[in-house]
CSV table of C-alpha atoms in Angstrom, one decimal:
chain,number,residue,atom,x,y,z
A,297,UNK,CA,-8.8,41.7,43.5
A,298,UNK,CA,-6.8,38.9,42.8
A,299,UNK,CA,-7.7,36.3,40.6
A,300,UNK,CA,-7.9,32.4,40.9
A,301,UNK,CA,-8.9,30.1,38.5
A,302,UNK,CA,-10.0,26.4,38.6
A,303,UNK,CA,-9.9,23.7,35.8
A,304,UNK,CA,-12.3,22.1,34.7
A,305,UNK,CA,-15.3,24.3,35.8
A,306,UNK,CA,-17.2,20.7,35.4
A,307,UNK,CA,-16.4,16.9,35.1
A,308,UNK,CA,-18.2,14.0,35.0
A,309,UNK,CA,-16.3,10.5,35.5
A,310,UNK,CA,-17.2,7.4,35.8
A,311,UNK,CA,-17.6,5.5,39.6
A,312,UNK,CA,-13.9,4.1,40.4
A,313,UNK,CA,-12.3,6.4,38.3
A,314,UNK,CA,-9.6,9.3,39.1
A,315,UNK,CA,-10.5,13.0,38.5
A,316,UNK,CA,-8.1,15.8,38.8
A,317,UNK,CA,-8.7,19.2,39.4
A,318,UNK,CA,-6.5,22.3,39.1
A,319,UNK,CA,-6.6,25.5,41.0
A,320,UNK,CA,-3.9,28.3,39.8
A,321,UNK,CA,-3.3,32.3,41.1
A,322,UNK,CA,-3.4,33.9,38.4
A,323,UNK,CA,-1.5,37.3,39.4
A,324,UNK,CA,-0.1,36.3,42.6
A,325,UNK,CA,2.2,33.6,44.1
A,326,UNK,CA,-0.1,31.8,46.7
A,327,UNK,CA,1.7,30.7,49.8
A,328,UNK,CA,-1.6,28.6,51.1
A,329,UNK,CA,-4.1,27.0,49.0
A,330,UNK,CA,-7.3,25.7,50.6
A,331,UNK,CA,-9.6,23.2,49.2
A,332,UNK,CA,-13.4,23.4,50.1
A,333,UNK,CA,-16.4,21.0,49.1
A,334,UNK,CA,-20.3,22.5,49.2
A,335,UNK,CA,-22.7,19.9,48.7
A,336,UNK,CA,-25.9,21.5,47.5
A,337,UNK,CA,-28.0,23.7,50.0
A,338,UNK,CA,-25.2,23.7,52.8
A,339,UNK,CA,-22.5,25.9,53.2
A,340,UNK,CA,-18.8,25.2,52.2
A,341,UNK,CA,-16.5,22.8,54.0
A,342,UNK,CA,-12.7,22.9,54.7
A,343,UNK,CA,-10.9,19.9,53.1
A,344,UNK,CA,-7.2,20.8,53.5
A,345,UNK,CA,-5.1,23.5,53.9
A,346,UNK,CA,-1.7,23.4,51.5
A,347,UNK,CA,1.2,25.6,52.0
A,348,UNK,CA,3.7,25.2,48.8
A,349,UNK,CA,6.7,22.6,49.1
A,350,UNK,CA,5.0,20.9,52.1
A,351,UNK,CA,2.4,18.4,52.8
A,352,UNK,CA,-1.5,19.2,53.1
A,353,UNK,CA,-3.3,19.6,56.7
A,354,UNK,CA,-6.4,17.8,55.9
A,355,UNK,CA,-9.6,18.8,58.3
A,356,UNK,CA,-10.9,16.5,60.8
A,357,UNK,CA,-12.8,13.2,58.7
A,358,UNK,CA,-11.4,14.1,55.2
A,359,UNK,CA,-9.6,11.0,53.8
A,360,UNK,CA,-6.0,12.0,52.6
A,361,UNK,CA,-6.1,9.0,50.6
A,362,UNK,CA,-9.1,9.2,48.9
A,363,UNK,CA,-8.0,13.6,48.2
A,364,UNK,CA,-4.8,13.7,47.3
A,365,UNK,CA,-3.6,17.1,47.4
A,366,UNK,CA,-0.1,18.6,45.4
A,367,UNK,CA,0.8,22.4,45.9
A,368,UNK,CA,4.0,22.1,43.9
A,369,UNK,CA,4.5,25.8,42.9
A,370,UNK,CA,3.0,29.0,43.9
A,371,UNK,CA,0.7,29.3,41.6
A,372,UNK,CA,-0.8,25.7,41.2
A,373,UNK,CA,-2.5,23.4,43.2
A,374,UNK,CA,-3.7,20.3,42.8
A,375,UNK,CA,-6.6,18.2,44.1
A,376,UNK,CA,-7.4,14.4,42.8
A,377,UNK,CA,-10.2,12.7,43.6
A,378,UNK,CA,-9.2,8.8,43.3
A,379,UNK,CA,-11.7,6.6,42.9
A,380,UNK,CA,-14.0,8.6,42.7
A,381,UNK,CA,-18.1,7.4,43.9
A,382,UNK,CA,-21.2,9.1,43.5
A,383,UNK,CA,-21.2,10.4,47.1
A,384,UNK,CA,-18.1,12.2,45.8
A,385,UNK,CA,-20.7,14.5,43.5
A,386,UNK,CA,-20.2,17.8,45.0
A,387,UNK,CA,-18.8,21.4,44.3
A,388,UNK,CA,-15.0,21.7,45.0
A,389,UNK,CA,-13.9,25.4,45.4
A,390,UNK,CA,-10.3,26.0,46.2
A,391,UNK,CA,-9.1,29.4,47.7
A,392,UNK,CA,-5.7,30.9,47.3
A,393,UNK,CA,-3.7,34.0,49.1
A,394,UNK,CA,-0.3,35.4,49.6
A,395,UNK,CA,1.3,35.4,52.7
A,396,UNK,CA,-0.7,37.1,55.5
A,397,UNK,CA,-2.8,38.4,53.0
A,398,UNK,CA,-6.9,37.9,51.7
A,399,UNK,CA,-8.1,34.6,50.8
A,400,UNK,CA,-9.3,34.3,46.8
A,401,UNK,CA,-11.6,32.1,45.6
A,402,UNK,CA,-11.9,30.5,42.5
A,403,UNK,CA,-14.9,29.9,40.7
A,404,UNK,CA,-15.2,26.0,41.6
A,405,UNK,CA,-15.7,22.5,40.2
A,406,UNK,CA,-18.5,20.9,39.8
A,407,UNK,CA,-18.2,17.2,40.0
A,408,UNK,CA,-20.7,13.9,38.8
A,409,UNK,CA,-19.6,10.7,39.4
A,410,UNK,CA,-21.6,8.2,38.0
B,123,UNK,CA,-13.4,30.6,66.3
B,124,UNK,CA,-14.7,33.7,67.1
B,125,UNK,CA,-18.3,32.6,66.6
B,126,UNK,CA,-20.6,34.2,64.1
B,127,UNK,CA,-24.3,35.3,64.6
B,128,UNK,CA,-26.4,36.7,61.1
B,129,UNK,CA,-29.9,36.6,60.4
B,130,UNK,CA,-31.1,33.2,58.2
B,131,UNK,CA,-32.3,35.8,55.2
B,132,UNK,CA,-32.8,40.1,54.5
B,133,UNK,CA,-34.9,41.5,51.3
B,134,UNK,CA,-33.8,44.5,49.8
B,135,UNK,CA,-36.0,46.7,47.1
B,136,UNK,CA,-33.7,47.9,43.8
B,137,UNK,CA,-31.6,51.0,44.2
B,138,UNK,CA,-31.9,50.9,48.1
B,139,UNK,CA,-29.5,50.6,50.7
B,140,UNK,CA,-29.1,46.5,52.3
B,141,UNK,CA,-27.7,46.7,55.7
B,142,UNK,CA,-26.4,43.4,56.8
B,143,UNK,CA,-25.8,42.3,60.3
B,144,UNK,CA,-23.4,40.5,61.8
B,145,UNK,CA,-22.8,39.2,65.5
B,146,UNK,CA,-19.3,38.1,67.0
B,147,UNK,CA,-19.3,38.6,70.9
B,148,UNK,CA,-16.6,36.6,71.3
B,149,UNK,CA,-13.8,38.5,68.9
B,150,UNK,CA,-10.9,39.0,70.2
B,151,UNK,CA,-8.4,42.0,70.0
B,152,UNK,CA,-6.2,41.4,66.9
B,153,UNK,CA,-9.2,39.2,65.0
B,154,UNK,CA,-10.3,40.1,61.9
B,155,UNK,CA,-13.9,40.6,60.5
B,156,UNK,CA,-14.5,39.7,56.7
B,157,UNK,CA,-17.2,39.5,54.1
B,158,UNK,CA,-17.4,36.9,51.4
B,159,UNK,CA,-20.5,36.5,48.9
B,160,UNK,CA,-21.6,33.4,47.5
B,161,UNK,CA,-23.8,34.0,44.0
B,162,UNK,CA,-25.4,30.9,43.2
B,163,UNK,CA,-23.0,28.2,41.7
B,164,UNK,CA,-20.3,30.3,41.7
B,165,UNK,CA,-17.0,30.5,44.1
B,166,UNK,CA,-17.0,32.9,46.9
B,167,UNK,CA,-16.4,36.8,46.3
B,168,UNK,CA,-14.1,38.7,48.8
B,169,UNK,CA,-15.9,41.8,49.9
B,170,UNK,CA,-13.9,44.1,52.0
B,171,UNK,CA,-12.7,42.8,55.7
B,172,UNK,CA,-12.1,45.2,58.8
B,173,UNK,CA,-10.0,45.3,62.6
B,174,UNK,CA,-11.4,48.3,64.6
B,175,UNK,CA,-12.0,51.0,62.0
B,176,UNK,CA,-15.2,51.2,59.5
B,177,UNK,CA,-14.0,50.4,56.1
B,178,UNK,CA,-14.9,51.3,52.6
B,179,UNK,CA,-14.4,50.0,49.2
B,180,UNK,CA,-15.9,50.2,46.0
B,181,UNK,CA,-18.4,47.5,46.4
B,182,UNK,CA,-19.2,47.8,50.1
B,183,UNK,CA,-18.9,49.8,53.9
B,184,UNK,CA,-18.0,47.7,56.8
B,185,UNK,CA,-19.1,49.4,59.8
B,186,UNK,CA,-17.8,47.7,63.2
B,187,UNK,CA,-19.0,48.5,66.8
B,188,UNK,CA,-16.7,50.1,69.0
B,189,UNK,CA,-17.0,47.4,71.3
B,190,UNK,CA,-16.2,45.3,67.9
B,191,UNK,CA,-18.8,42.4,69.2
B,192,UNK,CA,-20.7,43.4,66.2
B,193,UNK,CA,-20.5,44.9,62.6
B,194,UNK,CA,-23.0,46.0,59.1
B,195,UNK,CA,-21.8,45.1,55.7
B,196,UNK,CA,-23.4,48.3,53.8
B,197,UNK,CA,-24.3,47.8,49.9
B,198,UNK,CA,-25.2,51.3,49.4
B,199,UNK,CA,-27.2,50.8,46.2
B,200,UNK,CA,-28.1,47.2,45.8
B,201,UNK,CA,-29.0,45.7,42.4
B,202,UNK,CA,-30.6,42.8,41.6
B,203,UNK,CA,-26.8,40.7,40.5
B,204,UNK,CA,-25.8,41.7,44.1
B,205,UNK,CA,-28.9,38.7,45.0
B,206,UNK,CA,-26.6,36.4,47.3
B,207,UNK,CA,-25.4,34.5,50.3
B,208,UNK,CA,-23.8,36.7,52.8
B,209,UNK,CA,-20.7,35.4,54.2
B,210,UNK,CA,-19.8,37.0,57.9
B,211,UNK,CA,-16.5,35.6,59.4
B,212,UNK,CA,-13.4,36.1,61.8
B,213,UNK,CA,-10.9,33.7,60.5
B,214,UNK,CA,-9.2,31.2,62.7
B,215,UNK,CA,-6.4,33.2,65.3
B,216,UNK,CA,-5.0,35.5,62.9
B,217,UNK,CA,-6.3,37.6,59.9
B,218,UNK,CA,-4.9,35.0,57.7
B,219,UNK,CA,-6.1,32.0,59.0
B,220,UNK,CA,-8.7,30.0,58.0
B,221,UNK,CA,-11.8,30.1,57.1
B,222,UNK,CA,-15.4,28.8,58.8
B,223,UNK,CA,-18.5,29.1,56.8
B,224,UNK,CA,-21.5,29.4,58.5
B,225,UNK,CA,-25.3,29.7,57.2
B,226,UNK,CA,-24.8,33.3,56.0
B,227,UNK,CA,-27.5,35.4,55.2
B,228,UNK,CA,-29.7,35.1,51.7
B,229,UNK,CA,-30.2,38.5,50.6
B,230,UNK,CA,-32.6,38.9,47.9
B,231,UNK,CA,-33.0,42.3,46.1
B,232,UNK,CA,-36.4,43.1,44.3
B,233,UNK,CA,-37.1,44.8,41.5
């Protein structure tokens, strides 16, 4: 299957700091990008959808401010957290695929904010 | 959404078959059923995703109803790594579209 990576696998920041994360397609130019949060024991959770050269759809309740989202190629997206608080701490997963095809994930982020 | 129905959690013993279920009554013609996995702390893992036809890949069958309101995701040997969540979902409209996580089923394979 396709491969996507994320970078860094973990961070931990300090509260009202910025924290940027990284998702590439490794063997494949990814048309959409999706970012996803799982906070620990639930299931995962749709941020924002990014299609490359356009602005990100963010889901219903996710602050576009606060998750600023760049998909500036095919094969990287980006995800900042800006100002980061500590009920930011979660898992961020982002997913990649090629047009009309299967969604990839990558392995995900985990993030502390103290 | 075509809504999704699976069981909360399955146990499977080592070397056996785990037969998952998955209900989605509501699925319409051209939807798509797939199958992500979830190991703990890591990202998802596609499995294999089907229309009308059973499937088969090297990790998993997908065996859909002909009435397609239902499917199985088949792990014909299960080992202990393949210990997971259970991801059963039709994607939003179109086989491409997005994604909806729901519970999933915990399957747990014993030694």
């Amino acid at each position: 299957g396709a491969v996507v990576s994320q970078h860094p696998s973990w961070v931990i920041c300090k509260s009202g700091t910025s924290v940027k994360i990284e998702c590439r397609s490794l063997d494949f130019q990814a048309t959409t990008m999706f970012w996803y949060r799982q906070f620990p024991k639930q299931s995962l959770m749709l941020m924002a959808t990014s299609n490359e050269g356009s602005k990100a759809t963010y889901e219903q309740g996710v602050e576009k401010d606060k998750f600023l989202i760049n998909h500036a190629s095919l094969t990287l997206s980006t995800l900042t957290v800006t100002s980061a608080h500590p009920e930011d701490s979660s898992f961020y997963i982002c997913s990649a695929r090629a047009r009309k095809e299967t969604q990839y994930f990558g392995p995900g982020t985990r993030l502390l904010v103290l | 959404d075509a809504k999704t129905t699976q069981p909360p959690s399955m146990d499977c013993a080592e070397g056996r078959a785990a037969n998952l279920p998955c209900n989605h009554s509501t699925i319409s013609g051209n939807e798509y059923v797939y199958w992500y996995r979830q190991i703990h702390s890591q990202g998802p893992q596609y499995i294999i995703h089907g229309l009308k036809n059973n499937e088969t890949n090297e990790m998993a069958s997908l065996i859909i109803t002909e009435d397609r309101k239902s499917s199985t995701l088949i792990l014909p040997h299960a080992t202990l790594r393949d210990t997971a969540v259970y991801y059963c979902i039709v994607p939003t409209g179109t086989s491409y579209g997005k994604l909806t996580f729901g519970q999933g089923t915990i399957l747990t394979v014993h030694p």
